[in-house]
Amino acid sequence: MSALLISNGTIVTDSAVFTADLLIRQGKIAAVGPGLQAPDAEVLDASGKLVLPGGVDPHVHLDLPMFGTVSSDDHYTGTKAAAFGGTTTVIDFVSLDFPTFRQSVDAWRVKAEKAAVDYAAHMNLTRFDDAVAAELPSLLEMGITTVKTFTAYNNRLRLDDGSIFKALRMTRDCGMLMLLHAENGDVIELLVTEALASGCRTPEWHARTRPAWGAVESALRAFALSATADAPLYLVHMNTAGEVDMLQYARERGLKVMGETCPQYLFFTEDDLRRPDGAKWICSPPVRSAADNTRLWQGLANGTIQTVGTDHCPFFFDGTKPILYEGKPVAIPGKELGRDDFTKIPNGLPGVQDRLPVLWTAGVGSGKLTAQQFVALTSTNPAKIFGLYPRKGALLPGSDADLVLWDPQKKVKYGVALSHQRTDYNLYEGWELTGYPEKVFLRGRLIVDGETWLGKAGMGEFLHRQPGAPVL
Ligand code: DUC
Ligand code: ZN
Ligand code: ZN
């Protein structure tokens, strides 16, 4: 692979913004600094453009079976969409669908092989017995250093508190990190049963049966278990002000706890569920209120929350009508499955491509976040927390040359026409964005050039992660 010198760009890292050249050799960053000389290198003039480390999305669900259908982006289409949005690494979830972790991971590896950007996996820890406990440390041999547990989805995904506590002691001893989905499963089951019995079936009941207090109390419960086990814990998809309060409370007391939110929780509310097309906004946990949006923004700005992921798990709004994807008609059953019953609407939203562009405009453009905070939240922090740094999330000599040439002046009217997410809608339809990826490189190879796709299925590499990642 020939050398590339990106000259005169504005380098943005999690801690600095400066003008410099950046030299790429053999897919790695070879040097960063002013006035670099490389006579053999092709030169790309990046004057007026920003050079960012490729985004790291720590939370996606590709090709995930749910409610008799499947999330509509597979490991190729979802990672292609990620690349168009400036994300060059994604972390997907392995469902514990087989008797052993090994079998579950092997089956997932086959599905994930067609990824077009680099990828890693979290393991869903949705059973906990002697066999699972005995096999847990071997996840490290499979390159997996993180497990996700749930305090909701009774009789399916949920673990009881005792099992979460035991698992925390094990993840601590193995240098692993536990992720936690915080909602109150018992309360949800009861409220859903009552709602259906009373004929309440519209999308807004999805949120009304999954109350914010359940997220708040189970977040605090999980932090207490983490403190008692002296084990690190990462709270996924924070959606309520109360979770930010609990995370702040726990971190002020020195607990090893961290948190992630997602764009949908920064921008949308239960009012969106009351729209005629409200099913588009159904995800779990649900979108909440304007006050929750505000507190989550504060949590990002003041450092209480460490990352912005997406929980990308798209479904068609109307999966009976095909869309054209790469010139071919595709229709995958989606939200229409629950037209008459909110409990049958597949849970999840598209977002892997949208994350950087919408967060840039609404965060950096509005002055809520600095450009360095943007890089920290979307790339460097997830890379560090999940054991990928400094290979990913950094613009350092030796790092993978995953980078985004970002045009901070570019104005786009965003929406489904610009989106490569394989679904028939976009949550940000018609949004006027300022700042957009112009070119995206994966290990030194140009994979997105404006609106042109130069990547390929299978280009992505599986990232074998190392234990002992830092708590930020
Ligand atoms: N929530 C969703 O909305 N979709 C996928 C998984 C999850 O936790
Ligand atoms: Zn979850
Ligand atoms: Zn999720």
GROMACS .gro file of C-alpha atoms and ligand atoms in nm:
model
  482
    1MET     CA    1   0.000   0.000   0.000
    2SER     CA    2   0.144   0.336  -0.099
    3ALA     CA    3   0.203   0.616   0.147
    4LEU     CA    4  -0.040   0.904   0.188
    5LEU     CA    5   0.042   1.247   0.330
    6ILE     CA    6  -0.262   1.439   0.449
    7SER     CA    7  -0.128   1.794   0.459
    8ASN     CA    8  -0.237   2.104   0.644
    9GLY     CA    9  -0.543   1.955   0.812
   10THR     CA   10  -0.673   2.060   1.151
   11ILE     CA   11  -0.606   1.760   1.371
   12VAL     CA   12  -0.870   1.709   1.641
   13THR     CA   13  -0.802   1.467   1.925
   14ASP     CA   14  -0.974   1.422   2.259
   15SER     CA   15  -0.736   1.676   2.411
   16ALA     CA   16  -0.609   1.913   2.142
   17VAL     CA   17  -0.680   2.092   1.814
   18PHE     CA   18  -0.382   2.189   1.597
   19THR     CA   19  -0.273   2.226   1.236
   20ALA     CA   20  -0.039   1.953   1.115
   21ASP     CA   21   0.037   1.698   0.847
   22LEU     CA   22  -0.041   1.331   0.897
   23LEU     CA   23   0.152   1.056   0.720
   24ILE     CA   24   0.005   0.710   0.660
   25ARG     CA   25   0.220   0.409   0.574
   26GLN     CA   26   0.113   0.044   0.556
   27GLY     CA   27  -0.231   0.126   0.695
   28LYS     CA   28  -0.090   0.285   1.010
   29ILE     CA   29  -0.028   0.643   1.113
   30ALA     CA   30   0.347   0.691   1.064
   31ALA     CA   31   0.383   1.051   1.184
   32VAL     CA   32   0.186   1.359   1.283
   33GLY     CA   33   0.346   1.703   1.284
   34PRO     CA   34   0.415   2.024   1.096
   35GLY     CA   35   0.604   2.021   0.765
   36LEU     CA   36   0.633   1.643   0.721
   37GLN     CA   37   0.839   1.537   0.418
   38ALA     CA   38   0.755   1.214   0.234
   39PRO     CA   39   0.860   1.236  -0.132
   40ASP     CA   40   0.717   0.890  -0.208
   41ALA     CA   41   0.373   0.973  -0.069
   42GLU     CA   42   0.061   1.080  -0.250
   43VAL     CA   43  -0.048   1.417  -0.105
   44LEU     CA   44  -0.400   1.509  -0.004
   45ASP     CA   45  -0.450   1.875   0.081
   46ALA     CA   46  -0.673   1.898   0.386
   47SER     CA   47  -0.668   2.278   0.428
   48GLY     CA   48  -0.991   2.394   0.589
   49LYS     CA   49  -1.082   2.038   0.688
   50LEU     CA   50  -1.066   1.860   1.021
   51VAL     CA   51  -0.891   1.527   1.066
   52LEU     CA   52  -1.066   1.314   1.329
   53PRO     CA   53  -1.001   0.960   1.449
   54GLY     CA   54  -1.261   0.727   1.300
   55GLY     CA   55  -1.567   0.690   1.517
   56VAL     CA   56  -1.598   0.392   1.750
   57ASP     CA   57  -1.962   0.292   1.808
   58PRO     CA   58  -1.962   0.078   2.122
   59HIS     CA   59  -2.322  -0.041   2.086
   60VAL     CA   60  -2.486  -0.184   1.773
   61HIS     CA   61  -2.721  -0.476   1.704
   62LEU     CA   62  -2.669  -0.608   1.351
   63ASP     CA   63  -2.872  -0.897   1.210
   64LEU     CA   64  -3.046  -0.940   1.547
   65PRO     CA   65  -3.353  -1.168   1.548
   66MET     CA   66  -3.645  -1.008   1.733
   67PHE     CA   67  -4.023  -1.052   1.744
   68GLY     CA   68  -4.028  -1.292   1.447
   69THR     CA   69  -3.816  -1.066   1.228
   70VAL     CA   70  -3.458  -0.941   1.229
   71SER     CA   71  -3.289  -0.601   1.260
   72SER     CA   72  -3.271  -0.483   0.903
   73ASP     CA   73  -2.900  -0.400   0.884
   74ASP     CA   74  -2.669  -0.697   0.863
   75HIS     CA   75  -2.296  -0.682   0.928
   76TYR     CA   76  -2.232  -0.550   0.578
   77THR     CA   77  -2.505  -0.290   0.537
   78GLY     CA   78  -2.474  -0.167   0.896
   79THR     CA   79  -2.099  -0.123   0.876
   80LYS     CA   80  -2.123   0.043   0.534
   81ALA     CA   81  -2.371   0.289   0.686
   82ALA     CA   82  -2.137   0.338   0.982
   83ALA     CA   83  -1.855   0.428   0.744
   84PHE     CA   84  -2.066   0.689   0.562
   85GLY     CA   85  -2.125   0.851   0.901
   86GLY     CA   86  -1.754   0.851   0.991
   87THR     CA   87  -1.751   0.541   1.213
   88THR     CA   88  -1.480   0.284   1.139
   89THR     CA   89  -1.521   0.047   1.436
   90VAL     CA   90  -1.840  -0.101   1.579
   91ILE     CA   91  -1.901  -0.331   1.874
   92ASP     CA   92  -2.189  -0.572   1.822
   93PHE     CA   93  -2.353  -0.812   2.068
   94VAL     CA   94  -2.339  -1.192   2.069
   95SER     CA   95  -2.661  -1.353   2.191
   96LEU     CA   96  -2.619  -1.655   2.417
   97ASP     CA   97  -2.827  -1.867   2.178
   98PHE     CA   98  -2.632  -2.192   2.214
   99PRO     CA   99  -2.538  -2.406   2.514
  100THR     CA  100  -2.189  -2.253   2.532
  101PHE     CA  101  -2.026  -1.915   2.478
  102ARG     CA  102  -1.790  -2.076   2.226
  103GLN     CA  103  -2.074  -2.203   2.007
  104SER     CA  104  -2.257  -1.869   2.032
  105VAL     CA  105  -1.944  -1.674   1.940
  106ASP     CA  106  -1.858  -1.909   1.652
  107ALA     CA  107  -2.207  -1.867   1.503
  108TRP     CA  108  -2.183  -1.488   1.540
  109ARG     CA  109  -1.834  -1.482   1.381
  110VAL     CA  110  -1.975  -1.645   1.067
  111LYS     CA  111  -2.250  -1.381   1.038
  112ALA     CA  112  -2.009  -1.095   1.111
  113GLU     CA  113  -1.748  -1.191   0.851
  114LYS     CA  114  -1.899  -0.963   0.590
  115ALA     CA  115  -1.838  -0.648   0.794
  116ALA     CA  116  -1.693  -0.359   0.596
  117VAL     CA  117  -1.534  -0.181   0.895
  118ASP     CA  118  -1.352  -0.324   1.194
  119TYR     CA  119  -1.564  -0.489   1.458
  120ALA     CA  120  -1.562  -0.648   1.800
  121ALA     CA  121  -1.819  -0.814   2.024
  122HIS     CA  122  -1.977  -0.791   2.366
  123MET     CA  123  -2.127  -1.115   2.504
  124ASN     CA  124  -2.485  -1.109   2.635
  125LEU     CA  125  -2.478  -1.278   2.976
  126THR     CA  126  -2.838  -1.391   2.990
  127ARG     CA  127  -2.796  -1.717   3.185
  128PHE     CA  128  -2.585  -1.768   3.491
  129ASP     CA  129  -2.525  -2.119   3.619
  130ASP     CA  130  -2.219  -2.331   3.704
  131ALA     CA  131  -2.147  -2.412   3.340
  132VAL     CA  132  -2.166  -2.048   3.233
  133ALA     CA  133  -1.950  -1.939   3.528
  134ALA     CA  134  -1.690  -2.202   3.442
  135GLU     CA  135  -1.673  -2.090   3.080
  136LEU     CA  136  -1.676  -1.714   3.145
  137PRO     CA  137  -1.295  -1.663   3.165
  138SER     CA  138  -1.252  -1.833   2.825
  139LEU     CA  139  -1.428  -1.539   2.659
  140LEU     CA  140  -1.089  -1.368   2.679
  141GLU     CA  141  -0.942  -1.632   2.446
  142MET     CA  142  -1.220  -1.540   2.202
  143GLY     CA  143  -1.115  -1.173   2.218
  144ILE     CA  144  -1.422  -1.071   2.419
  145THR     CA  145  -1.365  -0.867   2.736
  146THR     CA  146  -1.715  -0.742   2.809
  147VAL     CA  147  -2.047  -0.899   2.910
  148LYS     CA  148  -2.389  -0.736   2.911
  149THR     CA  149  -2.646  -0.811   3.180
  150PHE     CA  150  -3.009  -0.701   3.208
  151THR     CA  151  -3.236  -0.614   3.500
  152ALA     CA  152  -3.539  -0.639   3.267
  153TYR     CA  153  -3.687  -0.888   3.018
  154ASN     CA  154  -3.799  -1.136   3.286
  155ASN     CA  155  -3.764  -1.504   3.193
  156ARG     CA  156  -3.563  -1.413   2.883
  157LEU     CA  157  -3.258  -1.197   2.929
  158ARG     CA  158  -3.274  -1.087   3.294
  159LEU     CA  159  -3.038  -1.205   3.566
  160ASP     CA  160  -3.131  -1.181   3.933
  161ASP     CA  161  -2.924  -0.948   4.152
  162GLY     CA  162  -2.732  -1.237   4.311
  163SER     CA  163  -2.620  -1.363   3.971
  164ILE     CA  164  -2.520  -1.013   3.860
  165PHE     CA  165  -2.317  -0.981   4.181
  166LYS     CA  166  -2.144  -1.316   4.130
  167ALA     CA  167  -2.073  -1.232   3.767
  168LEU     CA  168  -1.930  -0.894   3.871
  169ARG     CA  169  -1.678  -1.066   4.099
  170MET     CA  170  -1.577  -1.287   3.809
  171THR     CA  171  -1.545  -1.004   3.557
  172ARG     CA  172  -1.334  -0.814   3.813
  173ASP     CA  173  -1.100  -1.111   3.858
  174CYS     CA  174  -1.067  -1.159   3.480
  175GLY     CA  175  -1.002  -0.790   3.400
  176MET     CA  176  -1.333  -0.776   3.215
  177LEU     CA  177  -1.603  -0.510   3.220
  178MET     CA  178  -1.977  -0.561   3.277
  179LEU     CA  179  -2.230  -0.359   3.078
  180LEU     CA  180  -2.574  -0.322   3.226
  181HIS     CA  181  -2.920  -0.255   3.082
  182ALA     CA  182  -3.113  -0.085   3.364
  183GLU     CA  183  -3.491  -0.114   3.379
  184ASN     CA  184  -3.722  -0.274   3.633
  185GLY     CA  185  -3.840  -0.601   3.477
  186ASP     CA  186  -4.107  -0.682   3.737
  187VAL     CA  187  -4.276  -0.343   3.709
  188ILE     CA  188  -4.268  -0.357   3.328
  189GLU     CA  189  -4.431  -0.703   3.319
  190LEU     CA  190  -4.713  -0.586   3.544
  191LEU     CA  191  -4.776  -0.257   3.365
  192VAL     CA  192  -4.777  -0.424   3.023
  193THR     CA  193  -5.030  -0.684   3.138
  194GLU     CA  194  -5.254  -0.413   3.282
  195ALA     CA  195  -5.224  -0.191   2.973
  196LEU     CA  196  -5.320  -0.471   2.736
  197ALA     CA  197  -5.611  -0.576   2.959
  198SER     CA  198  -5.740  -0.217   2.945
  199GLY     CA  199  -5.712  -0.201   2.566
  200CYS     CA  200  -5.415   0.043   2.569
  201ARG     CA  201  -5.223  -0.063   2.261
  202THR     CA  202  -5.079   0.248   2.096
  203PRO     CA  203  -4.702   0.316   2.078
  204GLU     CA  204  -4.701   0.567   2.364
  205TRP     CA  205  -4.787   0.278   2.596
  206HIS     CA  206  -4.447   0.134   2.524
  207ALA     CA  207  -4.300   0.425   2.723
  208ARG     CA  208  -4.579   0.436   2.981
  209THR     CA  209  -4.518   0.071   3.073
  210ARG     CA  210  -4.139   0.117   3.105
  211PRO     CA  211  -4.117   0.397   3.364
  212ALA     CA  212  -3.809   0.612   3.411
  213TRP     CA  213  -3.795   0.536   3.785
  214GLY     CA  214  -3.729   0.171   3.698
  215ALA     CA  215  -3.419   0.280   3.508
  216VAL     CA  216  -3.309   0.507   3.793
  217GLU     CA  217  -3.350   0.252   4.072
  218SER     CA  218  -3.192  -0.032   3.880
  219ALA     CA  219  -2.898   0.189   3.778
  220LEU     CA  220  -2.836   0.271   4.145
  221ARG     CA  221  -2.887  -0.096   4.237
  222ALA     CA  222  -2.627  -0.196   3.980
  223PHE     CA  223  -2.382   0.070   4.103
  224ALA     CA  224  -2.429  -0.065   4.457
  225LEU     CA  225  -2.353  -0.419   4.335
  226SER     CA  226  -2.048  -0.288   4.148
  227ALA     CA  227  -1.925  -0.108   4.462
  228THR     CA  228  -1.981  -0.415   4.679
  229ALA     CA  229  -1.800  -0.639   4.431
  230ASP     CA  230  -1.533  -0.373   4.369
  231ALA     CA  231  -1.587  -0.434   3.998
  232PRO     CA  232  -1.617  -0.184   3.713
  233LEU     CA  233  -1.954  -0.134   3.549
  234TYR     CA  234  -2.071   0.052   3.236
  235LEU     CA  235  -2.432   0.166   3.216
  236VAL     CA  236  -2.558   0.140   2.857
  237HIS     CA  237  -2.812   0.364   2.682
  238MET     CA  238  -2.871   0.615   2.965
  239ASN     CA  239  -3.205   0.778   2.899
  240THR     CA  240  -3.321   0.958   3.213
  241ALA     CA  241  -3.208   1.254   3.421
  242GLY     CA  242  -3.217   1.031   3.728
  243GLU     CA  243  -2.958   0.796   3.581
  244VAL     CA  244  -2.726   1.094   3.527
  245ASP     CA  245  -2.783   1.193   3.891
  246MET     CA  246  -2.709   0.836   4.008
  247LEU     CA  247  -2.397   0.812   3.793
  248GLN     CA  248  -2.272   1.145   3.924
  249TYR     CA  249  -2.345   1.035   4.282
  250ALA     CA  250  -2.158   0.708   4.232
  251ARG     CA  251  -1.859   0.864   4.055
  252GLU     CA  252  -1.828   1.136   4.322
  253ARG     CA  253  -1.787   0.852   4.570
  254GLY     CA  254  -1.509   0.697   4.366
  255LEU     CA  255  -1.703   0.404   4.222
  256LYS     CA  256  -1.568   0.244   3.905
  257VAL     CA  257  -1.877   0.321   3.705
  258MET     CA  258  -1.919   0.475   3.362
  259GLY     CA  259  -2.206   0.555   3.131
  260GLU     CA  260  -2.317   0.580   2.771
  261THR     CA  261  -2.607   0.763   2.616
  262CYS     CA  262  -2.737   0.757   2.258
  263PRO     CA  263  -2.858   1.035   2.027
  264GLN     CA  264  -3.224   0.928   2.049
  265TYR     CA  265  -3.225   1.012   2.421
  266LEU     CA  266  -3.082   1.359   2.353
  267PHE     CA  267  -3.335   1.464   2.090
  268PHE     CA  268  -3.665   1.281   2.120
  269THR     CA  269  -3.944   1.246   2.375
  270GLU     CA  270  -4.262   1.052   2.446
  271ASP     CA  271  -4.442   1.311   2.231
  272ASP     CA  272  -4.279   1.149   1.928
  273LEU     CA  273  -4.446   0.818   2.020
  274ARG     CA  274  -4.783   0.996   1.997
  275ARG     CA  275  -4.727   1.088   1.632
  276PRO     CA  276  -4.917   0.884   1.369
  277ASP     CA  277  -4.582   0.722   1.283
  278GLY     CA  278  -4.482   0.693   1.650
  279ALA     CA  279  -4.369   0.330   1.609
  280LYS     CA  280  -4.054   0.466   1.441
  281TRP     CA  281  -3.936   0.585   1.785
  282ILE     CA  282  -3.997   0.260   1.973
  283CYS     CA  283  -3.683   0.139   2.142
  284SER     CA  284  -3.596   0.002   2.483
  285PRO     CA  285  -3.542   0.183   2.708
  286PRO     CA  286  -3.790   0.434   2.564
  287VAL     CA  287  -3.735   0.799   2.477
  288ARG     CA  288  -3.841   1.018   2.772
  289SER     CA  289  -3.895   1.393   2.826
  290ALA     CA  290  -3.735   1.726   2.733
  291ALA     CA  291  -3.600   1.755   3.090
  292ASP     CA  292  -3.429   1.418   3.048
  293ASN     CA  293  -3.278   1.532   2.715
  294THR     CA  294  -3.138   1.842   2.887
  295ARG     CA  295  -2.986   1.655   3.180
  296LEU     CA  296  -2.823   1.402   2.947
  297TRP     CA  297  -2.662   1.686   2.749
  298GLN     CA  298  -2.533   1.825   3.079
  299GLY     CA  299  -2.393   1.483   3.167
  300LEU     CA  300  -2.202   1.476   2.839
  301ALA     CA  301  -2.073   1.830   2.877
  302ASN     CA  302  -1.956   1.796   3.238
  303GLY     CA  303  -1.791   1.455   3.195
  304THR     CA  304  -2.036   1.247   3.400
  305ILE     CA  305  -2.115   1.038   3.088
  306GLN     CA  306  -1.818   0.892   2.898
  307THR     CA  307  -1.954   0.781   2.560
  308VAL     CA  308  -2.221   0.828   2.295
  309GLY     CA  309  -2.314   0.498   2.128
  310THR     CA  310  -2.621   0.432   1.917
  311ASP     CA  311  -2.792   0.105   2.012
  312HIS     CA  312  -2.838   0.088   1.634
  313CYS     CA  313  -3.106  -0.176   1.579
  314PRO     CA  314  -3.311  -0.068   1.278
  315PHE     CA  315  -3.640  -0.203   1.151
  316PHE     CA  316  -3.849  -0.097   0.855
  317PHE     CA  317  -4.145   0.127   0.943
  318ASP     CA  318  -4.343  -0.058   0.676
  319GLY     CA  319  -4.168  -0.382   0.594
  320THR     CA  320  -4.430  -0.478   0.336
  321LYS     CA  321  -4.295  -0.218   0.092
  322PRO     CA  322  -3.951  -0.278  -0.060
  323ILE     CA  323  -3.681  -0.014  -0.073
  324LEU     CA  324  -3.392  -0.019  -0.317
  325TYR     CA  325  -3.060  -0.103  -0.149
  326GLU     CA  326  -2.758  -0.114  -0.379
  327GLY     CA  327  -3.006  -0.123  -0.665
  328LYS     CA  328  -3.199  -0.428  -0.540
  329PRO     CA  329  -3.544  -0.433  -0.381
  330VAL     CA  330  -3.541  -0.528  -0.012
  331ALA     CA  331  -3.830  -0.557   0.233
  332ILE     CA  332  -3.789  -0.694   0.587
  333PRO     CA  333  -4.087  -0.720   0.826
  334GLY     CA  334  -4.067  -0.435   1.074
  335LYS     CA  335  -4.272  -0.200   1.289
  336GLU     CA  336  -4.597  -0.284   1.104
  337LEU     CA  337  -4.596  -0.616   1.295
  338GLY     CA  338  -4.728  -0.421   1.593
  339ARG     CA  339  -4.978  -0.199   1.416
  340ASP     CA  340  -5.249  -0.296   1.666
  341ASP     CA  341  -5.035  -0.383   1.967
  342PHE     CA  342  -4.730  -0.194   2.091
  343THR     CA  343  -4.588  -0.512   2.248
  344LYS     CA  344  -4.542  -0.658   1.899
  345ILE     CA  345  -4.349  -0.363   1.755
  346PRO     CA  346  -3.984  -0.463   1.716
  347ASN     CA  347  -3.776  -0.249   1.956
  348GLY     CA  348  -3.499  -0.048   1.802
  349LEU     CA  349  -3.393   0.245   1.587
  350PRO     CA  350  -3.148   0.321   1.309
  351GLY     CA  351  -2.859   0.549   1.409
  352VAL     CA  352  -2.510   0.416   1.332
  353GLN     CA  353  -2.464   0.654   1.038
  354ASP     CA  354  -2.644   0.946   1.202
  355ARG     CA  355  -2.444   0.957   1.527
  356LEU     CA  356  -2.148   1.177   1.431
  357PRO     CA  357  -2.328   1.418   1.198
  358VAL     CA  358  -2.620   1.492   1.433
  359LEU     CA  359  -2.400   1.513   1.742
  360TRP     CA  360  -2.161   1.749   1.565
  361THR     CA  361  -2.435   1.991   1.460
  362ALA     CA  362  -2.640   1.975   1.781
  363GLY     CA  363  -2.342   1.944   2.015
  364VAL     CA  364  -2.039   2.124   1.871
  365GLY     CA  365  -2.236   2.354   1.640
  366SER     CA  366  -2.450   2.478   1.927
  367GLY     CA  367  -2.158   2.518   2.168
  368LYS     CA  368  -2.278   2.246   2.407
  369LEU     CA  369  -1.965   2.038   2.339
  370THR     CA  370  -1.614   2.122   2.224
  371ALA     CA  371  -1.466   1.945   1.923
  372GLN     CA  372  -1.232   1.760   2.162
  373GLN     CA  373  -1.526   1.639   2.373
  374PHE     CA  374  -1.695   1.522   2.053
  375VAL     CA  375  -1.389   1.311   1.965
  376ALA     CA  376  -1.361   1.180   2.322
  377LEU     CA  377  -1.728   1.077   2.341
  378THR     CA  378  -1.755   0.918   1.997
  379SER     CA  379  -1.412   0.764   1.948
  380THR     CA  380  -1.132   0.790   2.205
  381ASN     CA  381  -1.330   0.707   2.520
  382PRO     CA  382  -1.508   0.402   2.374
  383ALA     CA  383  -1.172   0.282   2.235
  384LYS     CA  384  -1.011   0.317   2.579
  385ILE     CA  385  -1.299   0.169   2.781
  386PHE     CA  386  -1.329  -0.132   2.551
  387GLY     CA  387  -0.960  -0.215   2.521
  388LEU     CA  388  -0.903  -0.092   2.165
  389TYR     CA  389  -0.682   0.209   2.241
  390PRO     CA  390  -0.439   0.326   2.100
  391ARG     CA  391  -0.495   0.105   1.796
  392LYS     CA  392  -0.835   0.275   1.761
  393GLY     CA  393  -0.960   0.614   1.881
  394ALA     CA  394  -0.624   0.788   1.842
  395LEU     CA  395  -0.421   0.984   1.587
  396LEU     CA  396  -0.085   0.865   1.716
  397PRO     CA  397   0.211   0.709   1.538
  398GLY     CA  398   0.136   0.336   1.529
  399SER     CA  399  -0.243   0.372   1.549
  400ASP     CA  400  -0.453   0.226   1.268
  401ALA     CA  401  -0.503   0.492   1.004
  402ASP     CA  402  -0.877   0.504   1.061
  403LEU     CA  403  -0.968   0.864   1.004
  404VAL     CA  404  -1.232   1.101   0.890
  405LEU     CA  405  -1.168   1.408   0.686
  406TRP     CA  406  -1.448   1.623   0.823
  407ASP     CA  407  -1.581   1.929   0.644
  408PRO     CA  408  -1.701   2.159   0.923
  409GLN     CA  409  -1.866   2.398   0.674
  410LYS     CA  410  -2.059   2.143   0.470
  411LYS     CA  411  -2.434   2.188   0.491
  412VAL     CA  412  -2.666   1.897   0.421
  413LYS     CA  413  -3.036   1.840   0.446
  414TYR     CA  414  -3.017   1.503   0.617
  415GLY     CA  415  -3.255   1.211   0.589
  416VAL     CA  416  -3.324   0.880   0.426
  417ALA     CA  417  -3.191   0.998   0.087
  418LEU     CA  418  -2.841   1.038   0.234
  419SER     CA  419  -2.861   0.734   0.457
  420HIS     CA  420  -2.712   0.394   0.382
  421GLN     CA  421  -2.887   0.235   0.680
  422ARG     CA  422  -3.104  -0.042   0.533
  423THR     CA  423  -3.443   0.085   0.640
  424ASP     CA  424  -3.723   0.298   0.499
  425TYR     CA  425  -3.698   0.595   0.736
  426ASN     CA  426  -3.459   0.823   0.917
  427LEU     CA  427  -3.526   0.985   1.254
  428TYR     CA  428  -3.353   1.305   1.146
  429GLU     CA  429  -3.549   1.352   0.822
  430GLY     CA  430  -3.514   1.708   0.697
  431TRP     CA  431  -3.267   1.817   0.967
  432GLU     CA  432  -3.029   2.088   0.845
  433LEU     CA  433  -2.679   1.979   0.943
  434THR     CA  434  -2.357   2.176   0.926
  435GLY     CA  435  -2.044   1.961   0.935
  436TYR     CA  436  -2.023   1.625   0.759
  437PRO     CA  437  -1.769   1.354   0.670
  438GLU     CA  438  -1.598   1.414   0.337
  439LYS     CA  439  -1.360   1.118   0.320
  440VAL     CA  440  -1.330   0.814   0.547
  441PHE     CA  441  -1.024   0.591   0.571
  442LEU     CA  442  -1.008   0.242   0.721
  443ARG     CA  443  -0.653   0.128   0.795
  444GLY     CA  444  -0.528   0.374   0.534
  445ARG     CA  445  -0.774   0.273   0.262
  446LEU     CA  446  -1.021   0.528   0.135
  447ILE     CA  447  -1.362   0.365   0.182
  448VAL     CA  448  -1.595   0.665   0.156
  449ASP     CA  449  -1.529   0.954  -0.080
  450GLY     CA  450  -1.818   1.200  -0.059
  451GLU     CA  451  -2.119   0.998  -0.168
  452THR     CA  452  -1.908   0.723  -0.330
  453TRP     CA  453  -1.865   0.386  -0.163
  454LEU     CA  454  -1.521   0.235  -0.214
  455GLY     CA  455  -1.538  -0.020   0.066
  456LYS     CA  456  -1.625  -0.387   0.034
  457ALA     CA  457  -1.800  -0.655   0.234
  458GLY     CA  458  -1.541  -0.850   0.433
  459MET     CA  459  -1.288  -0.566   0.459
  460GLY     CA  460  -1.353  -0.532   0.830
  461GLU     CA  461  -1.123  -0.713   1.073
  462PHE     CA  462  -1.237  -0.878   1.394
  463LEU     CA  463  -1.074  -0.698   1.685
  464HIS     CA  464  -0.944  -0.933   1.951
  465ARG     CA  465  -0.957  -0.718   2.265
  466GLN     CA  466  -0.729  -0.731   2.567
  467PRO     CA  467  -0.852  -0.738   2.930
  468GLY     CA  468  -0.762  -0.479   3.192
  469ALA     CA  469  -0.893  -0.171   3.009
  470PRO     CA  470  -0.897   0.149   3.214
  471VAL     CA  471  -1.198   0.292   3.396
  472LEU     CA  472  -1.240   0.651   3.276
  473DUC     N1  473  -3.311  -0.218   2.285
  473DUC     C1  474  -3.362  -0.194   2.163
  473DUC     O1  475  -3.443  -0.103   2.146
  473DUC     N2  476  -3.323  -0.273   2.062
  473DUC     C2  477  -3.225  -0.374   2.073
  473DUC     C3  478  -3.188  -0.412   2.209
  473DUC     C4  479  -3.227  -0.317   2.315
  473DUC     O2  480  -3.183  -0.326   2.427
  474ZN      ZN  481  -3.003  -0.275   2.630
  475ZN      ZN  482  -2.868  -0.249   2.286
   0.00000   0.00000   0.00000
